[in-house]
XYZ file of C-alpha atoms in Angstrom:
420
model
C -50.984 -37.377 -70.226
C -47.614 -35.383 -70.825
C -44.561 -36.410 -72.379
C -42.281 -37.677 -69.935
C -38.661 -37.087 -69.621
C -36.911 -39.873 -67.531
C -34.047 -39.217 -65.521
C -30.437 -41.384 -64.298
C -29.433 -42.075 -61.139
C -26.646 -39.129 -61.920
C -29.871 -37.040 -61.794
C -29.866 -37.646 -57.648
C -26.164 -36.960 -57.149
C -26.685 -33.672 -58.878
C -29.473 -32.600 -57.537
C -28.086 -33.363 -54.040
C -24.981 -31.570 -54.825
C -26.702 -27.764 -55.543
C -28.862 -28.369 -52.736
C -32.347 -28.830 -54.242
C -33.904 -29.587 -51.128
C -35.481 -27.129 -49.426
C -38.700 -27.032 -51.924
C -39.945 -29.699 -49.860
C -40.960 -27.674 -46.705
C -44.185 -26.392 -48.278
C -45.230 -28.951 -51.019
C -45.366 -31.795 -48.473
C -45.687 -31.549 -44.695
C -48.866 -32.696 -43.837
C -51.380 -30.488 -41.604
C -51.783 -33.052 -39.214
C -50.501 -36.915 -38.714
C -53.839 -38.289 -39.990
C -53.423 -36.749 -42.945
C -52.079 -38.421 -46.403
C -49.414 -36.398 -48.528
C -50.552 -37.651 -52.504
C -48.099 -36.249 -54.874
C -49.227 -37.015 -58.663
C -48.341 -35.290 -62.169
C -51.575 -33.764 -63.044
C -51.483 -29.928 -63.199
C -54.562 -29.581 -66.330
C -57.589 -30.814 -66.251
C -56.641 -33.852 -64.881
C -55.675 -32.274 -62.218
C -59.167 -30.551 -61.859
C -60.575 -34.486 -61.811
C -58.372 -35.850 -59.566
C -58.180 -33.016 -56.873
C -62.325 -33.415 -56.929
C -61.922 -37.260 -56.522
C -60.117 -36.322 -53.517
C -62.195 -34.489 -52.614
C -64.991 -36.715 -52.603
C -63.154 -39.162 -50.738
C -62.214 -36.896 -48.125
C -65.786 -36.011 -47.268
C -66.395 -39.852 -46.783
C -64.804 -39.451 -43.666
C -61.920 -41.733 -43.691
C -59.462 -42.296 -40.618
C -56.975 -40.487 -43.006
C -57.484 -37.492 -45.152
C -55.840 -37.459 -48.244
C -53.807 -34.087 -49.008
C -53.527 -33.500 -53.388
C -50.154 -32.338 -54.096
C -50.221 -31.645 -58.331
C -46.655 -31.095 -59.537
C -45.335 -30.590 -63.207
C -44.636 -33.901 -64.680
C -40.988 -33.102 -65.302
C -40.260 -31.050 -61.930
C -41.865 -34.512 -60.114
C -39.798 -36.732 -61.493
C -36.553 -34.794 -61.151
C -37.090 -34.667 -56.993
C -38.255 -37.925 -56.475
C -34.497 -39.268 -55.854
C -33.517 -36.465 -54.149
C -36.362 -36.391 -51.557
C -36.230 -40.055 -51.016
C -32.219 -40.088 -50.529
C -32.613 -37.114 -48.551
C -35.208 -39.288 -46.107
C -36.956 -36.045 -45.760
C -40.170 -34.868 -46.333
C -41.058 -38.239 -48.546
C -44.959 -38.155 -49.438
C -47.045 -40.918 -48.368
C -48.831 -42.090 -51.773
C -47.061 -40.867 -55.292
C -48.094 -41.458 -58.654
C -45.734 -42.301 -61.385
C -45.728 -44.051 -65.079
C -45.527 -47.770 -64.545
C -42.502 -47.667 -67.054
C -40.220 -46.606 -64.094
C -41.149 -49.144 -61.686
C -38.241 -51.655 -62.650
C -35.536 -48.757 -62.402
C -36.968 -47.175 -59.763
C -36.890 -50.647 -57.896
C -33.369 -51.316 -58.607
C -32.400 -47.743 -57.384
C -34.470 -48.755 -54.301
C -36.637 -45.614 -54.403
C -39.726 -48.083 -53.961
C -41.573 -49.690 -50.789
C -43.374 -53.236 -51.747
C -47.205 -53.292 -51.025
C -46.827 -57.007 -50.615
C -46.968 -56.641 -46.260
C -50.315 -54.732 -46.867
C -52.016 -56.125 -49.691
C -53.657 -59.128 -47.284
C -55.798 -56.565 -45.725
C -57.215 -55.409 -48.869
C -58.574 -58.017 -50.557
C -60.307 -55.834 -53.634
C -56.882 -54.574 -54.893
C -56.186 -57.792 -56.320
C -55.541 -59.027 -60.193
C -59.390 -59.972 -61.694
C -60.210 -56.489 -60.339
C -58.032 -54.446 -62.593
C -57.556 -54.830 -66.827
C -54.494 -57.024 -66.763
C -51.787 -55.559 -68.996
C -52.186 -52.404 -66.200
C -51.645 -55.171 -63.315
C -48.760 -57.124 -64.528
C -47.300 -54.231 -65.208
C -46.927 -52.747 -61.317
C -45.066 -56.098 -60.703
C -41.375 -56.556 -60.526
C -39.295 -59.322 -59.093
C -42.433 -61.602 -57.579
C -43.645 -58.525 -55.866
C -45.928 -55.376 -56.634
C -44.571 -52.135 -56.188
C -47.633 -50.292 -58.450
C -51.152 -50.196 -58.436
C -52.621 -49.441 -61.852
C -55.018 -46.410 -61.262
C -55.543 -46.239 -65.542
C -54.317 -47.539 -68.671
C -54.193 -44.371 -71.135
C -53.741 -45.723 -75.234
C -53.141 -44.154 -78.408
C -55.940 -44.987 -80.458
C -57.213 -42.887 -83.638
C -59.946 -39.955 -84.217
C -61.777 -40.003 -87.692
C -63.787 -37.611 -89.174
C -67.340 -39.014 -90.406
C -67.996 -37.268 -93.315
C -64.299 -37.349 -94.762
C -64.454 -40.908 -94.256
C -67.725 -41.414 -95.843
C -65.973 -39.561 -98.793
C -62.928 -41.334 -98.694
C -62.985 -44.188 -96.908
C -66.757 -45.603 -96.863
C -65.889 -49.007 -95.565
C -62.543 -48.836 -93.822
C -64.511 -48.533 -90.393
C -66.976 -51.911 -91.356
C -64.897 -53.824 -88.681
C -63.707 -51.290 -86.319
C -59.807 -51.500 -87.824
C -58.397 -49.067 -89.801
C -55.524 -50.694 -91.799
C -52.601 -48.465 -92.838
C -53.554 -49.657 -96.634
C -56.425 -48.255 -96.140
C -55.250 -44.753 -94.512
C -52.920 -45.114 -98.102
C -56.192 -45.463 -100.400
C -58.162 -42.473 -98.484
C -54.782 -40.734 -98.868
C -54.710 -40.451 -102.231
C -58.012 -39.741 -103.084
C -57.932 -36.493 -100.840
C -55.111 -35.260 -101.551
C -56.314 -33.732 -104.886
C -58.672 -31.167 -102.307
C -55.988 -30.789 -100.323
C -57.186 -33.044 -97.025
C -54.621 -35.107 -95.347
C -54.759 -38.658 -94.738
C -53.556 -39.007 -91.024
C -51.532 -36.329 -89.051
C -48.534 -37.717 -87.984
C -48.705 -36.782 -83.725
C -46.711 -38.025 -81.274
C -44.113 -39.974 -82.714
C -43.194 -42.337 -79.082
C -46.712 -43.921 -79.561
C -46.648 -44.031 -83.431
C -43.088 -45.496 -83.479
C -43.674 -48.048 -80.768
C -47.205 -49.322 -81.899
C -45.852 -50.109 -85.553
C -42.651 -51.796 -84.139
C -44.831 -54.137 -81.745
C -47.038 -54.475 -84.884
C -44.152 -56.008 -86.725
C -42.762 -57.856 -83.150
C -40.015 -55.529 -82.775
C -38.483 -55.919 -79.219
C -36.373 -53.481 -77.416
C -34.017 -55.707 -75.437
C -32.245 -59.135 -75.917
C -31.012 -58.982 -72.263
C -33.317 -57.003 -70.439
C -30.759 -54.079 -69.985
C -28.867 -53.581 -72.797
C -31.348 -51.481 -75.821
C -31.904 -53.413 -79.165
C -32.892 -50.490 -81.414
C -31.051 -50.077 -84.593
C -32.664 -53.427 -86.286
C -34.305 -54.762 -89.033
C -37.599 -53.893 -87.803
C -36.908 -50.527 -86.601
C -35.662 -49.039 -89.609
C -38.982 -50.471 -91.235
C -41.203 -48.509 -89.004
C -39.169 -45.199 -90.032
C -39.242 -45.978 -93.791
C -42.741 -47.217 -93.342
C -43.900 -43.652 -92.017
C -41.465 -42.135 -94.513
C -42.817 -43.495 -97.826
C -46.151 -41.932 -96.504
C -44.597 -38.798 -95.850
C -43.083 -38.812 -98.676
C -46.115 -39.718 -101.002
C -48.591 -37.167 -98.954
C -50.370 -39.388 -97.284
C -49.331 -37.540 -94.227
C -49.190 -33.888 -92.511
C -46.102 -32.298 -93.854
C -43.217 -30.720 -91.375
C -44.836 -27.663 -90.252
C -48.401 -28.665 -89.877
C -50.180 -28.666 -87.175
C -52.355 -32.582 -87.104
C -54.625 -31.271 -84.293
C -56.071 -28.104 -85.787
C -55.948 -29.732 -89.370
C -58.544 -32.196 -88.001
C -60.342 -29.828 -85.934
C -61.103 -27.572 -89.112
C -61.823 -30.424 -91.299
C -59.047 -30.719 -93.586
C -57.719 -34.321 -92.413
C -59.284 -37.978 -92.280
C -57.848 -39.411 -89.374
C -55.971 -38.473 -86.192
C -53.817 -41.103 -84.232
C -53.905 -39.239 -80.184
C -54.198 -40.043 -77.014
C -57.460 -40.740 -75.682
C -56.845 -38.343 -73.390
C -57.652 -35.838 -75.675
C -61.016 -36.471 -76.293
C -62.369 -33.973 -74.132
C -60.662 -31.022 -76.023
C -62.212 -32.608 -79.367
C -65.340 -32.800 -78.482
C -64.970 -29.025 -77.778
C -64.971 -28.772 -81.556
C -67.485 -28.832 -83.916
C -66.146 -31.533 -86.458
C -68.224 -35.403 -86.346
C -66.237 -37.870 -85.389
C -65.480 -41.097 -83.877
C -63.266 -42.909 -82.891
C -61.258 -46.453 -83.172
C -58.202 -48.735 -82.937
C -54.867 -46.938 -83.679
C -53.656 -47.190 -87.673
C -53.000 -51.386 -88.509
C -51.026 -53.369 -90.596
C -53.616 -56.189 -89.985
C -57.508 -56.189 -90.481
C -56.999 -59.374 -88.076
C -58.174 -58.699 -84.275
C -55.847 -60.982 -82.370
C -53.118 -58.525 -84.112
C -53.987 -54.850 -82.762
C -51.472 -52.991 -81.574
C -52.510 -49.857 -78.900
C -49.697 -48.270 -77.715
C -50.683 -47.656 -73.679
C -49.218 -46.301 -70.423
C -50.292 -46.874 -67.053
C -50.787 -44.481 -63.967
C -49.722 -46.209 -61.008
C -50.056 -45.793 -57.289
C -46.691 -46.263 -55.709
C -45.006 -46.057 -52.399
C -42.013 -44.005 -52.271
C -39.146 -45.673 -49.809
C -39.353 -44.752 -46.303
C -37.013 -44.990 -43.792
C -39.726 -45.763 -40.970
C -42.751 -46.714 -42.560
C -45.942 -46.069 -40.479
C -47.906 -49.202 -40.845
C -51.000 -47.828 -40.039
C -50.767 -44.872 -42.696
C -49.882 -47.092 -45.174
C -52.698 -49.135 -44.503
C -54.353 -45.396 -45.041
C -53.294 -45.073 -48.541
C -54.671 -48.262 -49.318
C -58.076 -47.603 -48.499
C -57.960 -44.984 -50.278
C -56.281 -46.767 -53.682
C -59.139 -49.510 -52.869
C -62.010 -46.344 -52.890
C -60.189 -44.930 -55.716
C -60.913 -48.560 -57.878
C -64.557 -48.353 -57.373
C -65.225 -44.584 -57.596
C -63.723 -44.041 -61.195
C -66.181 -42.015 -63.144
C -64.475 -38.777 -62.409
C -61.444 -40.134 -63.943
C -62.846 -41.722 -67.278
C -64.657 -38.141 -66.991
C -61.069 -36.305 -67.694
C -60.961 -38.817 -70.733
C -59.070 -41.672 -69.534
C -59.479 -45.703 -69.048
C -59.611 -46.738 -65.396
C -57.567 -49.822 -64.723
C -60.360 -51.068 -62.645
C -62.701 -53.759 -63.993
C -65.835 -51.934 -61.802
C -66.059 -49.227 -63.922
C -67.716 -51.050 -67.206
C -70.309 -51.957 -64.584
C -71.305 -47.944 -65.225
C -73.860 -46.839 -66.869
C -72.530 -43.279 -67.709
C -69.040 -44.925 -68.209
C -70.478 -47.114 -70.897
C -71.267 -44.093 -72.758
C -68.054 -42.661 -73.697
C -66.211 -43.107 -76.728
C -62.976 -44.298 -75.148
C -64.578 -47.465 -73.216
C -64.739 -50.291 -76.116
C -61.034 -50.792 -74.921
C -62.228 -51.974 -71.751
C -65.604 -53.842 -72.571
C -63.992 -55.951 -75.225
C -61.410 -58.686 -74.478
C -59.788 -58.276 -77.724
C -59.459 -54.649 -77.449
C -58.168 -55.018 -73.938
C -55.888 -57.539 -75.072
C -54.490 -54.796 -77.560
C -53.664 -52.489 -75.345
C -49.364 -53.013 -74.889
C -47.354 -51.636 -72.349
C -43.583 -51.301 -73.785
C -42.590 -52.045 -70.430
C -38.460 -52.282 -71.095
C -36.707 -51.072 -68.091
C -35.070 -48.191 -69.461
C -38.047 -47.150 -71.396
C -37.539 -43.637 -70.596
C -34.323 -43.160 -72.158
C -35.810 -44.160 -75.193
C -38.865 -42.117 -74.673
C -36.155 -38.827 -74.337
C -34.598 -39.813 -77.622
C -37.657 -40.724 -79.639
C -39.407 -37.319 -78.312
C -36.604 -35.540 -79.284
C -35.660 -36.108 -82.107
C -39.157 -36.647 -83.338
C -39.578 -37.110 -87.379
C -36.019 -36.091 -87.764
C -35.811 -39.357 -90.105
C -39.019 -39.074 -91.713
C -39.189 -35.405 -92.296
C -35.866 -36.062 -94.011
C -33.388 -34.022 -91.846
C -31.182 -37.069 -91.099
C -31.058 -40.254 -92.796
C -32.475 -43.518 -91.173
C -29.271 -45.357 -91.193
C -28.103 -41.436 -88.716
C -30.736 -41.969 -86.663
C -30.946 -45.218 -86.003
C -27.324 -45.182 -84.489
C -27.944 -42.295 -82.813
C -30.867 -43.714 -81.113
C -28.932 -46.890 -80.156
C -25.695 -45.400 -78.968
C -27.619 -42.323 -77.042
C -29.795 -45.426 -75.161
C -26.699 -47.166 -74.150
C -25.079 -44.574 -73.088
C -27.868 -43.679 -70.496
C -27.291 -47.413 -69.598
C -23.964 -47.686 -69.194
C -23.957 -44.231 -66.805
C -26.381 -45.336 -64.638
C -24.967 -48.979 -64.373
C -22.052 -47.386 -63.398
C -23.380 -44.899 -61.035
């Protein structure tokens, strides 16, 4: 998964404005009427797993073929208004990040599956991990279909554990007091404790951790708080004491050579690690709590969604279902790329069973971890905190600096696109 940037309605009036339409006569017309136009965000090896799930579905025969359109994450999400404003050229079946549902739903970009859904009676809630299926509802009706949940959980290398930490992976939680102890013991042979990655995931685990909440009202952003400036003095004291990677480093290749304990990333990246030659494993992301019913995994959702149509052909649509309902019982090639399908069928697998990443799906209390920070305007907040990063912890702006600038920037965001 990519960093996303989210965009304002002013986005659409711009992009309208300078024209930015005519990309659309290659990148979706379909070759024939029974074919499905798919757009989705995966250009890397994702992108290699999902055109090859295609693929596979296509040779099944089905009444409609399914046509793989892979865009750059940040390029998709800037045409989406346009083309759908434009009424032109609007792909059948498009994946987005279930944290844009709500806005895209109240910019009316988004078609409901609810006429369809009676047809299909496998795409229904005890088929798919829950937070991923609450999530593609909005307003008493579902606008997504969860195709995965991606979480940030933590890598840890064996033997430095063993070394540092012999017992901090006894019950399968890693407690930030612990991360501390192992800290300090390595730093006098120069191994870090934890590389501090992507800060989004970080920030947000440790404030829902501490029951930080991003709205009051739903719209309006509630981020310079109590809790908040915790979580950045939190991280900071660690930084600070060299418990951390320092500005500069690079977390990934630290771990990869063997000079850092643990690694809080994306399960997505699992594949590239395992490239490596370094032991590891793998668990729950950092804690504040040894305590189960308290884990905190910051997670995401791929969702199938159906852009608005002017016309929409019933029996297409109907199309794209039977494909989403394949999709939810032919997952492997998608845990393959190193996610977590959001359908219950695949921890019937054998083969799916055997990857690291799947203990967050065969455990209720690990799949009750997983937490979507589903606030409407997410994204803004996702621009700000990817950003500006560690400006707080590394020390390049104080918290109090931040903080306000993360609040006011948010609102702002609000404000223009309640306006627009």
């Amino acid at each position: 998964m990519k960093k996303s940037h989210f965009w304002g309605a002013i986005v659409t009036s711009i992009a309208v404005s300078l024209g930015l339409t005519g990309w659309t006569s290659t990148a979706v017309h379909a070759d024939d009427s029974k074919e499905i136009i798919f757009w989705n965000p995966f250009t890397g090896p994702d992108g290699t797993s999902m055109k090859s799930l295609v693929n596979q579905y296509n040779k099944t025969n089905p009444k409609y073929r399914v046509k793989n359109v892979s865009l750059t994450e940040s390029d998709m999400y800037s045409k989406i208004p346009t083309i759908v404003n434009s009424k032109k050229g609007i792909p059948d079946l498009q994946i987005v990040h279930v944290e844009r549902i709500k806005d895209y739903v109240n910019n009316g970009l988004l078609d409901s599956y609810n006429p369809y859904l009676k047809d299909f009676s496998g795409v229904n809630k005890d088929n798919y991990v829950p937070e991923a299926w609450i999530s593609g509802a909005y307003q008493g009706k579902r606008y997504g279909v969860p195709l995965d949940i991606h979480t940030s959980f933590m890598y840890y290398n064996k033997k430095l554990v063993k070394k540092y930490a012999p017992h901090a992976l006894d019950d399968n939680i890693v407690t930030f007091d612990e991360i501390k102890a192992a800290g300090k013991k390595s730093q006098k042979d120069d191994v870090a404790g934890m590389g501090l990655t992507w800060w989004k995931p970080l920030f947000l685990s440790l404030y829902g951790q501490m029951n930080g909440e991003l709205t009051k009202n739903g719209k309006d952003p509630d981020l310079n708080n109590k809790t908040s400036r915790r979580v950045i003095n939190f991280y900071k004291d660690m930084h600070d004491k060299k418990i951390t990677t320092q500005d500069g480093d690079d977390p990934m290749q630290l771990f990869l050579t063997g000079q850092q304990i643990f690694l809080p990333e994306g399960i997505w990246m699992n594949n590239q690690i395992k490239e490596s030659d370094v032991d590891y494993g793998v668990t729950n992301a950092p804690q504040l709590s040894a305590d189960p019913q308290k884990i905190v995994n910051w997670s995401s959702s791929h969702q199938f969604v159906l852009l608005k149509q002017p016309k929409r052909d019933k029996a297409k649509t109907e199309g794209t279902l039977a494909f989403i309902n394949w999709v939810r019982t032919h997952s492997l090639k998608w845990a393959e790329s190193g996610q977590n399908p959001a359908s219950l069928a695949i921890t019937k697998d054998p083969k799916y069973l055997k990857m690291q990443q799947s203990f967050l799906l065969t455990n209720k209390v690990e799949q009750d971890s997983m937490t979507i920070f589903n606030y409407r305007y997410n994204g803004y907040l996702a621009d700000y905190l990817d950003r500006y990063a560690y400006d707080a912890v590394f020390n390049k702006t104080s918290v109090s600096q931040y903080l306000n600038k993360m609040q006011n920037t948010v609102q702002d965001e609000v404000d223009a696109q309640m306006t627009n």
